[in-house]
mmCIF file of the C-alpha atoms, coordinates in Angstrom:
data_MODEL
# 
_entry.id   MODEL 
# 
loop_
_atom_site.group_PDB 
_atom_site.id 
_atom_site.type_symbol 
_atom_site.label_atom_id 
_atom_site.label_alt_id 
_atom_site.label_comp_id 
_atom_site.label_asym_id 
_atom_site.label_entity_id 
_atom_site.label_seq_id 
_atom_site.pdbx_PDB_ins_code 
_atom_site.Cartn_x 
_atom_site.Cartn_y 
_atom_site.Cartn_z 
_atom_site.occupancy 
_atom_site.B_iso_or_equiv 
_atom_site.pdbx_formal_charge 
_atom_site.auth_seq_id 
_atom_site.auth_comp_id 
_atom_site.auth_asym_id 
_atom_site.auth_atom_id 
_atom_site.pdbx_PDB_model_num 
ATOM 1   C CA . ILE A 1 1   ? 0.000   0.000  0.000   1.00 0.00 ? 1   ILE A CA 1 
ATOM 2   C CA . GLN A 1 2   ? 1.357   3.395  -0.946  1.00 0.00 ? 2   GLN A CA 1 
ATOM 3   C CA . MET A 1 3   ? 0.007   6.547  0.679   1.00 0.00 ? 3   MET A CA 1 
ATOM 4   C CA . TYR A 1 4   ? 0.696   10.139 -0.320  1.00 0.00 ? 4   TYR A CA 1 
ATOM 5   C CA . LEU A 1 5   ? 0.230   12.807 2.329   1.00 0.00 ? 5   LEU A CA 1 
ATOM 6   C CA . ASP A 1 6   ? -0.010  16.569 1.950   1.00 0.00 ? 6   ASP A CA 1 
ATOM 7   C CA . VAL A 1 7   ? -1.033  18.923 4.739   1.00 0.00 ? 7   VAL A CA 1 
ATOM 8   C CA . GLU A 1 8   ? -2.118  22.552 4.606   1.00 0.00 ? 8   GLU A CA 1 
ATOM 9   C CA . GLY A 1 9   ? -1.855  24.798 7.600   1.00 0.00 ? 9   GLY A CA 1 
ATOM 10  C CA . ILE A 1 10  ? -1.491  28.335 8.846   1.00 0.00 ? 10  ILE A CA 1 
ATOM 11  C CA . PRO A 1 11  ? 1.980   28.504 10.403  1.00 0.00 ? 11  PRO A CA 1 
ATOM 12  C CA . ASP A 1 12  ? 1.540   31.732 12.364  1.00 0.00 ? 12  ASP A CA 1 
ATOM 13  C CA . GLN A 1 13  ? -1.551  30.235 14.038  1.00 0.00 ? 13  GLN A CA 1 
ATOM 14  C CA . ASP A 1 14  ? 0.068   26.794 14.530  1.00 0.00 ? 14  ASP A CA 1 
ATOM 15  C CA . PHE A 1 15  ? -3.081  25.358 12.935  1.00 0.00 ? 15  PHE A CA 1 
ATOM 16  C CA . TYR A 1 16  ? -3.481  22.525 10.437  1.00 0.00 ? 16  TYR A CA 1 
ATOM 17  C CA . TYR A 1 17  ? -6.756  22.774 8.558   1.00 0.00 ? 17  TYR A CA 1 
ATOM 18  C CA . LEU A 1 18  ? -6.502  20.312 5.676   1.00 0.00 ? 18  LEU A CA 1 
ATOM 19  C CA . ILE A 1 19  ? -5.056  16.821 5.453   1.00 0.00 ? 19  ILE A CA 1 
ATOM 20  C CA . GLY A 1 20  ? -4.945  15.290 1.996   1.00 0.00 ? 20  GLY A CA 1 
ATOM 21  C CA . LEU A 1 21  ? -4.286  11.598 1.549   1.00 0.00 ? 21  LEU A CA 1 
ATOM 22  C CA . VAL A 1 22  ? -4.168  9.441  -1.572  1.00 0.00 ? 22  VAL A CA 1 
ATOM 23  C CA . VAL A 1 23  ? -4.066  5.678  -0.961  1.00 0.00 ? 23  VAL A CA 1 
ATOM 24  C CA . THR A 1 24  ? -3.261  3.199  -3.702  1.00 0.00 ? 24  THR A CA 1 
ATOM 25  C CA . ASP A 1 25  ? -3.110  -0.567 -3.382  1.00 0.00 ? 25  ASP A CA 1 
ATOM 26  C CA . GLY A 1 26  ? -2.093  -1.369 -6.946  1.00 0.00 ? 26  GLY A CA 1 
ATOM 27  C CA . ILE A 1 27  ? -5.687  -1.983 -7.990  1.00 0.00 ? 27  ILE A CA 1 
ATOM 28  C CA . SER A 1 28  ? -7.571  1.077  -6.850  1.00 0.00 ? 28  SER A CA 1 
ATOM 29  C CA . THR A 1 29  ? -6.884  4.565  -5.576  1.00 0.00 ? 29  THR A CA 1 
ATOM 30  C CA . LYS A 1 30  ? -8.804  6.376  -2.864  1.00 0.00 ? 30  LYS A CA 1 
ATOM 31  C CA . ASN A 1 31  ? -8.609  10.114 -2.220  1.00 0.00 ? 31  ASN A CA 1 
ATOM 32  C CA . PHE A 1 32  ? -9.288  11.592 1.202   1.00 0.00 ? 32  PHE A CA 1 
ATOM 33  C CA . SER A 1 33  ? -9.635  15.208 2.311   1.00 0.00 ? 33  SER A CA 1 
ATOM 34  C CA . PHE A 1 34  ? -10.029 16.075 5.962   1.00 0.00 ? 34  PHE A CA 1 
ATOM 35  C CA . TRP A 1 35  ? -11.069 19.721 6.434   1.00 0.00 ? 35  TRP A CA 1 
ATOM 36  C CA . ALA A 1 36  ? -11.270 21.875 9.567   1.00 0.00 ? 36  ALA A CA 1 
ATOM 37  C CA . ASP A 1 37  ? -13.287 25.079 9.477   1.00 0.00 ? 37  ASP A CA 1 
ATOM 38  C CA . ASN A 1 38  ? -11.477 26.333 12.584  1.00 0.00 ? 38  ASN A CA 1 
ATOM 39  C CA . GLN A 1 39  ? -8.929  25.349 15.225  1.00 0.00 ? 39  GLN A CA 1 
ATOM 40  C CA . ASP A 1 40  ? -11.611 23.671 17.329  1.00 0.00 ? 40  ASP A CA 1 
ATOM 41  C CA . GLU A 1 41  ? -11.979 21.083 14.534  1.00 0.00 ? 41  GLU A CA 1 
ATOM 42  C CA . GLU A 1 42  ? -8.261  20.292 14.192  1.00 0.00 ? 42  GLU A CA 1 
ATOM 43  C CA . GLU A 1 43  ? -8.439  17.264 16.493  1.00 0.00 ? 43  GLU A CA 1 
ATOM 44  C CA . LYS A 1 44  ? -11.461 15.967 14.556  1.00 0.00 ? 44  LYS A CA 1 
ATOM 45  C CA . VAL A 1 45  ? -9.592  15.973 11.229  1.00 0.00 ? 45  VAL A CA 1 
ATOM 46  C CA . TRP A 1 46  ? -6.576  14.338 12.873  1.00 0.00 ? 46  TRP A CA 1 
ATOM 47  C CA . THR A 1 47  ? -8.850  11.591 14.230  1.00 0.00 ? 47  THR A CA 1 
ATOM 48  C CA . GLU A 1 48  ? -10.477 11.150 10.798  1.00 0.00 ? 48  GLU A CA 1 
ATOM 49  C CA . PHE A 1 49  ? -7.023  10.844 9.225   1.00 0.00 ? 49  PHE A CA 1 
ATOM 50  C CA . LEU A 1 50  ? -6.011  8.203  11.778  1.00 0.00 ? 50  LEU A CA 1 
ATOM 51  C CA . SER A 1 51  ? -9.229  6.276  11.119  1.00 0.00 ? 51  SER A CA 1 
ATOM 52  C CA . ALA A 1 52  ? -8.500  6.267  7.394   1.00 0.00 ? 52  ALA A CA 1 
ATOM 53  C CA . ILE A 1 53  ? -5.022  4.788  7.733   1.00 0.00 ? 53  ILE A CA 1 
ATOM 54  C CA . ARG A 1 54  ? -5.747  2.535  10.718  1.00 0.00 ? 54  ARG A CA 1 
ATOM 55  C CA . VAL A 1 55  ? -7.318  -0.064 8.398   1.00 0.00 ? 55  VAL A CA 1 
ATOM 56  C CA . TYR A 1 56  ? -3.986  -0.642 6.623   1.00 0.00 ? 56  TYR A CA 1 
ATOM 57  C CA . ASN A 1 57  ? -1.236  -2.701 8.206   1.00 0.00 ? 57  ASN A CA 1 
ATOM 58  C CA . ASP A 1 58  ? 1.622   -2.607 5.731   1.00 0.00 ? 58  ASP A CA 1 
ATOM 59  C CA . TYR A 1 59  ? 2.125   0.711  3.938   1.00 0.00 ? 59  TYR A CA 1 
ATOM 60  C CA . VAL A 1 60  ? 4.548   3.448  3.032   1.00 0.00 ? 60  VAL A CA 1 
ATOM 61  C CA . LEU A 1 61  ? 3.430   6.999  3.770   1.00 0.00 ? 61  LEU A CA 1 
ATOM 62  C CA . PHE A 1 62  ? 5.154   9.356  1.352   1.00 0.00 ? 62  PHE A CA 1 
ATOM 63  C CA . HIS A 1 63  ? 5.369   13.097 1.938   1.00 0.00 ? 63  HIS A CA 1 
ATOM 64  C CA . TYR A 1 64  ? 7.449   15.899 0.456   1.00 0.00 ? 64  TYR A CA 1 
ATOM 65  C CA . GLY A 1 65  ? 9.716   17.921 2.726   1.00 0.00 ? 65  GLY A CA 1 
ATOM 66  C CA . THR A 1 66  ? 9.621   18.380 6.472   1.00 0.00 ? 66  THR A CA 1 
ATOM 67  C CA . TYR A 1 67  ? 6.223   20.039 6.900   1.00 0.00 ? 67  TYR A CA 1 
ATOM 68  C CA . GLU A 1 68  ? 4.320   16.754 7.192   1.00 0.00 ? 68  GLU A CA 1 
ATOM 69  C CA . THR A 1 69  ? 6.907   15.329 9.598   1.00 0.00 ? 69  THR A CA 1 
ATOM 70  C CA . LYS A 1 70  ? 6.406   18.358 11.845  1.00 0.00 ? 70  LYS A CA 1 
ATOM 71  C CA . PHE A 1 71  ? 2.636   18.009 11.439  1.00 0.00 ? 71  PHE A CA 1 
ATOM 72  C CA . VAL A 1 72  ? 2.641   14.391 12.629  1.00 0.00 ? 72  VAL A CA 1 
ATOM 73  C CA . ARG A 1 73  ? 4.943   15.195 15.534  1.00 0.00 ? 73  ARG A CA 1 
ATOM 74  C CA . ASN A 1 74  ? 2.757   18.155 16.589  1.00 0.00 ? 74  ASN A CA 1 
ATOM 75  C CA . MET A 1 75  ? -0.459  16.151 16.314  1.00 0.00 ? 75  MET A CA 1 
ATOM 76  C CA . ILE A 1 76  ? 1.021   13.358 18.417  1.00 0.00 ? 76  ILE A CA 1 
ATOM 77  C CA . LEU A 1 77  ? 1.993   15.885 21.084  1.00 0.00 ? 77  LEU A CA 1 
ATOM 78  C CA . ARG A 1 78  ? -1.455  17.501 21.021  1.00 0.00 ? 78  ARG A CA 1 
ATOM 79  C CA . TYR A 1 79  ? -3.807  14.579 20.595  1.00 0.00 ? 79  TYR A CA 1 
ATOM 80  C CA . GLY A 1 80  ? -1.927  11.287 20.545  1.00 0.00 ? 80  GLY A CA 1 
ATOM 81  C CA . LYS A 1 81  ? -1.471  10.272 24.127  1.00 0.00 ? 81  LYS A CA 1 
ATOM 82  C CA . ASP A 1 82  ? -3.578  7.091  23.941  1.00 0.00 ? 82  ASP A CA 1 
ATOM 83  C CA . GLN A 1 83  ? -2.652  5.648  20.522  1.00 0.00 ? 83  GLN A CA 1 
ATOM 84  C CA . GLU A 1 84  ? 1.061   4.936  20.768  1.00 0.00 ? 84  GLU A CA 1 
ATOM 85  C CA . ASP A 1 85  ? 1.153   1.793  18.589  1.00 0.00 ? 85  ASP A CA 1 
ATOM 86  C CA . LEU A 1 86  ? -0.638  3.444  15.669  1.00 0.00 ? 86  LEU A CA 1 
ATOM 87  C CA . LEU A 1 87  ? 1.406   6.628  15.981  1.00 0.00 ? 87  LEU A CA 1 
ATOM 88  C CA . ASN A 1 88  ? 4.696   4.725  16.116  1.00 0.00 ? 88  ASN A CA 1 
ATOM 89  C CA . ARG A 1 89  ? 3.664   2.788  13.000  1.00 0.00 ? 89  ARG A CA 1 
ATOM 90  C CA . ILE A 1 90  ? 2.853   6.015  11.163  1.00 0.00 ? 90  ILE A CA 1 
ATOM 91  C CA . GLN A 1 91  ? 6.186   7.585  12.040  1.00 0.00 ? 91  GLN A CA 1 
ATOM 92  C CA . SER A 1 92  ? 8.176   4.485  11.109  1.00 0.00 ? 92  SER A CA 1 
ATOM 93  C CA . ASN A 1 93  ? 6.364   4.219  7.738   1.00 0.00 ? 93  ASN A CA 1 
ATOM 94  C CA . MET A 1 94  ? 6.886   7.847  6.703   1.00 0.00 ? 94  MET A CA 1 
ATOM 95  C CA . VAL A 1 95  ? 9.238   8.468  3.782   1.00 0.00 ? 95  VAL A CA 1 
ATOM 96  C CA . ASN A 1 96  ? 10.278  11.940 2.706   1.00 0.00 ? 96  ASN A CA 1 
ATOM 97  C CA . ALA A 1 97  ? 10.271  11.714 -1.100  1.00 0.00 ? 97  ALA A CA 1 
ATOM 98  C CA . ILE A 1 98  ? 12.697  14.607 -1.500  1.00 0.00 ? 98  ILE A CA 1 
ATOM 99  C CA . SER A 1 99  ? 15.291  12.668 0.501   1.00 0.00 ? 99  SER A CA 1 
ATOM 100 C CA . LEU A 1 100 ? 15.006  9.816  -2.013  1.00 0.00 ? 100 LEU A CA 1 
ATOM 101 C CA . ILE A 1 101 ? 15.816  12.014 -4.989  1.00 0.00 ? 101 ILE A CA 1 
ATOM 102 C CA . TYR A 1 102 ? 17.778  14.985 -3.645  1.00 0.00 ? 102 TYR A CA 1 
ATOM 103 C CA . THR A 1 103 ? 21.320  13.601 -3.955  1.00 0.00 ? 103 THR A CA 1 
ATOM 104 C CA . LYS A 1 104 ? 20.617  11.107 -6.740  1.00 0.00 ? 104 LYS A CA 1 
ATOM 105 C CA . ILE A 1 105 ? 18.595  12.901 -9.413  1.00 0.00 ? 105 ILE A CA 1 
ATOM 106 C CA . TYR A 1 106 ? 19.123  16.432 -10.680 1.00 0.00 ? 106 TYR A CA 1 
ATOM 107 C CA . PHE A 1 107 ? 16.071  17.796 -12.431 1.00 0.00 ? 107 PHE A CA 1 
ATOM 108 C CA . PRO A 1 108 ? 16.493  20.735 -14.812 1.00 0.00 ? 108 PRO A CA 1 
ATOM 109 C CA . THR A 1 109 ? 14.371  22.946 -12.573 1.00 0.00 ? 109 THR A CA 1 
ATOM 110 C CA . TYR A 1 110 ? 15.003  26.118 -10.616 1.00 0.00 ? 110 TYR A CA 1 
ATOM 111 C CA . SER A 1 111 ? 14.354  24.396 -7.312  1.00 0.00 ? 111 SER A CA 1 
ATOM 112 C CA . ASN A 1 112 ? 13.547  21.033 -5.780  1.00 0.00 ? 112 ASN A CA 1 
ATOM 113 C CA . SER A 1 113 ? 10.041  22.150 -4.846  1.00 0.00 ? 113 SER A CA 1 
ATOM 114 C CA . LEU A 1 114 ? 7.127   19.821 -5.477  1.00 0.00 ? 114 LEU A CA 1 
ATOM 115 C CA . LYS A 1 115 ? 5.670   22.334 -7.933  1.00 0.00 ? 115 LYS A CA 1 
ATOM 116 C CA . ASP A 1 116 ? 8.881   22.653 -9.988  1.00 0.00 ? 116 ASP A CA 1 
ATOM 117 C CA . ILE A 1 117 ? 9.680   18.952 -10.111 1.00 0.00 ? 117 ILE A CA 1 
ATOM 118 C CA . GLY A 1 118 ? 6.019   17.995 -10.462 1.00 0.00 ? 118 GLY A CA 1 
ATOM 119 C CA . ASN A 1 119 ? 5.569   20.363 -13.412 1.00 0.00 ? 119 ASN A CA 1 
ATOM 120 C CA . TYR A 1 120 ? 8.712   18.990 -15.031 1.00 0.00 ? 120 TYR A CA 1 
ATOM 121 C CA . LEU A 1 121 ? 7.370   15.434 -14.668 1.00 0.00 ? 121 LEU A CA 1 
ATOM 122 C CA . GLY A 1 122 ? 3.963   16.387 -16.107 1.00 0.00 ? 122 GLY A CA 1 
ATOM 123 C CA . SER A 1 123 ? 1.838   17.183 -13.066 1.00 0.00 ? 123 SER A CA 1 
ATOM 124 C CA . LYS A 1 124 ? -0.547  20.078 -13.435 1.00 0.00 ? 124 LYS A CA 1 
ATOM 125 C CA . TRP A 1 125 ? -2.420  22.252 -10.997 1.00 0.00 ? 125 TRP A CA 1 
ATOM 126 C CA . SER A 1 126 ? -5.829  23.576 -11.977 1.00 0.00 ? 126 SER A CA 1 
ATOM 127 C CA . GLN A 1 127 ? -4.955  27.007 -10.576 1.00 0.00 ? 127 GLN A CA 1 
ATOM 128 C CA . GLY A 1 128 ? -2.096  28.561 -12.520 1.00 0.00 ? 128 GLY A CA 1 
ATOM 129 C CA . ASN A 1 129 ? -0.855  30.471 -9.487  1.00 0.00 ? 129 ASN A CA 1 
ATOM 130 C CA . ALA A 1 130 ? -0.905  27.454 -7.137  1.00 0.00 ? 130 ALA A CA 1 
ATOM 131 C CA . SER A 1 131 ? 1.706   27.629 -4.386  1.00 0.00 ? 131 SER A CA 1 
ATOM 132 C CA . GLY A 1 132 ? 1.987   27.269 -0.649  1.00 0.00 ? 132 GLY A CA 1 
ATOM 133 C CA . LEU A 1 133 ? 1.854   31.031 -0.252  1.00 0.00 ? 133 LEU A CA 1 
ATOM 134 C CA . GLN A 1 134 ? -1.197  31.301 -2.516  1.00 0.00 ? 134 GLN A CA 1 
ATOM 135 C CA . SER A 1 135 ? -2.937  28.604 -0.470  1.00 0.00 ? 135 SER A CA 1 
ATOM 136 C CA . LEU A 1 136 ? -2.581  30.854 2.592   1.00 0.00 ? 136 LEU A CA 1 
ATOM 137 C CA . VAL A 1 137 ? -4.227  33.690 0.642   1.00 0.00 ? 137 VAL A CA 1 
ATOM 138 C CA . TRP A 1 138 ? -7.082  31.395 -0.391  1.00 0.00 ? 138 TRP A CA 1 
ATOM 139 C CA . ARG A 1 139 ? -7.516  30.195 3.187   1.00 0.00 ? 139 ARG A CA 1 
ATOM 140 C CA . TYR A 1 140 ? -7.585  33.738 4.620   1.00 0.00 ? 140 TYR A CA 1 
ATOM 141 C CA . ARG A 1 141 ? -10.153 34.725 2.004   1.00 0.00 ? 141 ARG A CA 1 
ATOM 142 C CA . TRP A 1 142 ? -12.188 31.639 2.825   1.00 0.00 ? 142 TRP A CA 1 
ATOM 143 C CA . GLN A 1 143 ? -12.099 32.510 6.551   1.00 0.00 ? 143 GLN A CA 1 
ATOM 144 C CA . ASN A 1 144 ? -13.543 35.926 5.756   1.00 0.00 ? 144 ASN A CA 1 
ATOM 145 C CA . THR A 1 145 ? -16.219 34.780 3.314   1.00 0.00 ? 145 THR A CA 1 
ATOM 146 C CA . LYS A 1 146 ? -16.790 31.042 3.950   1.00 0.00 ? 146 LYS A CA 1 
ATOM 147 C CA . GLY A 1 147 ? -17.135 30.847 0.173   1.00 0.00 ? 147 GLY A CA 1 
ATOM 148 C CA . GLU A 1 148 ? -17.634 27.317 -1.108  1.00 0.00 ? 148 GLU A CA 1 
ATOM 149 C CA . LYS A 1 149 ? -15.653 28.069 -4.282  1.00 0.00 ? 149 LYS A CA 1 
ATOM 150 C CA . LEU A 1 150 ? -12.533 28.975 -2.261  1.00 0.00 ? 150 LEU A CA 1 
ATOM 151 C CA . LYS A 1 151 ? -12.884 25.832 -0.180  1.00 0.00 ? 151 LYS A CA 1 
ATOM 152 C CA . GLN A 1 152 ? -13.131 23.730 -3.344  1.00 0.00 ? 152 GLN A CA 1 
ATOM 153 C CA . ILE A 1 153 ? -10.035 25.456 -4.760  1.00 0.00 ? 153 ILE A CA 1 
ATOM 154 C CA . LEU A 1 154 ? -8.111  24.540 -1.593  1.00 0.00 ? 154 LEU A CA 1 
ATOM 155 C CA . LEU A 1 155 ? -9.361  20.959 -1.598  1.00 0.00 ? 155 LEU A CA 1 
ATOM 156 C CA . GLN A 1 156 ? -8.421  20.567 -5.268  1.00 0.00 ? 156 GLN A CA 1 
ATOM 157 C CA . TYR A 1 157 ? -5.015  22.206 -4.740  1.00 0.00 ? 157 TYR A CA 1 
ATOM 158 C CA . ASN A 1 158 ? -4.262  19.809 -1.878  1.00 0.00 ? 158 ASN A CA 1 
ATOM 159 C CA . LEU A 1 159 ? -5.389  16.785 -3.907  1.00 0.00 ? 159 LEU A CA 1 
ATOM 160 C CA . GLU A 1 160 ? -3.240  17.900 -6.819  1.00 0.00 ? 160 GLU A CA 1 
ATOM 161 C CA . ASP A 1 161 ? -0.239  18.144 -4.484  1.00 0.00 ? 161 ASP A CA 1 
ATOM 162 C CA . CYS A 1 162 ? -0.891  14.563 -3.351  1.00 0.00 ? 162 CYS A CA 1 
ATOM 163 C CA . LEU A 1 163 ? -1.203  13.400 -6.958  1.00 0.00 ? 163 LEU A CA 1 
ATOM 164 C CA . ALA A 1 164 ? 2.006   15.207 -7.958  1.00 0.00 ? 164 ALA A CA 1 
ATOM 165 C CA . LEU A 1 165 ? 3.772   13.461 -5.102  1.00 0.00 ? 165 LEU A CA 1 
ATOM 166 C CA . LYS A 1 166 ? 2.385   10.132 -6.295  1.00 0.00 ? 166 LYS A CA 1 
# 
């Protein structure tokens, strides 16, 4: 089982509001999005994420960079006191994809970002200006308006990050 994790958050609020997960077993692929309207719902989305991966025993959980590693560590500190076996399994199954390619493959890109390498390899984002910084702008706008279109843009952006990682 291969899993691809991408998390969106608001760093200055120490708040994770969207967990994206793509799970593939070689036959089928399942996409998950766990969304928090506000900080009070952060634990709920963490619990939903854990429920989604709890059903799998043998898997690799790919992520890109250190943000997701910090996310898992922070969530364990906040909400993980009573689930040590599951949390240990998650941490031991995490693989940072950039560490697999960084010293072995040199892409003709300006950076090693997921967007640059993903674009080079053929991944596309439905929003031409998609970036981590732009996602913060979308989220702040969503917080002010609660507009469904902005939420869908964020959900799609996060899914596309997971698919680029895959």
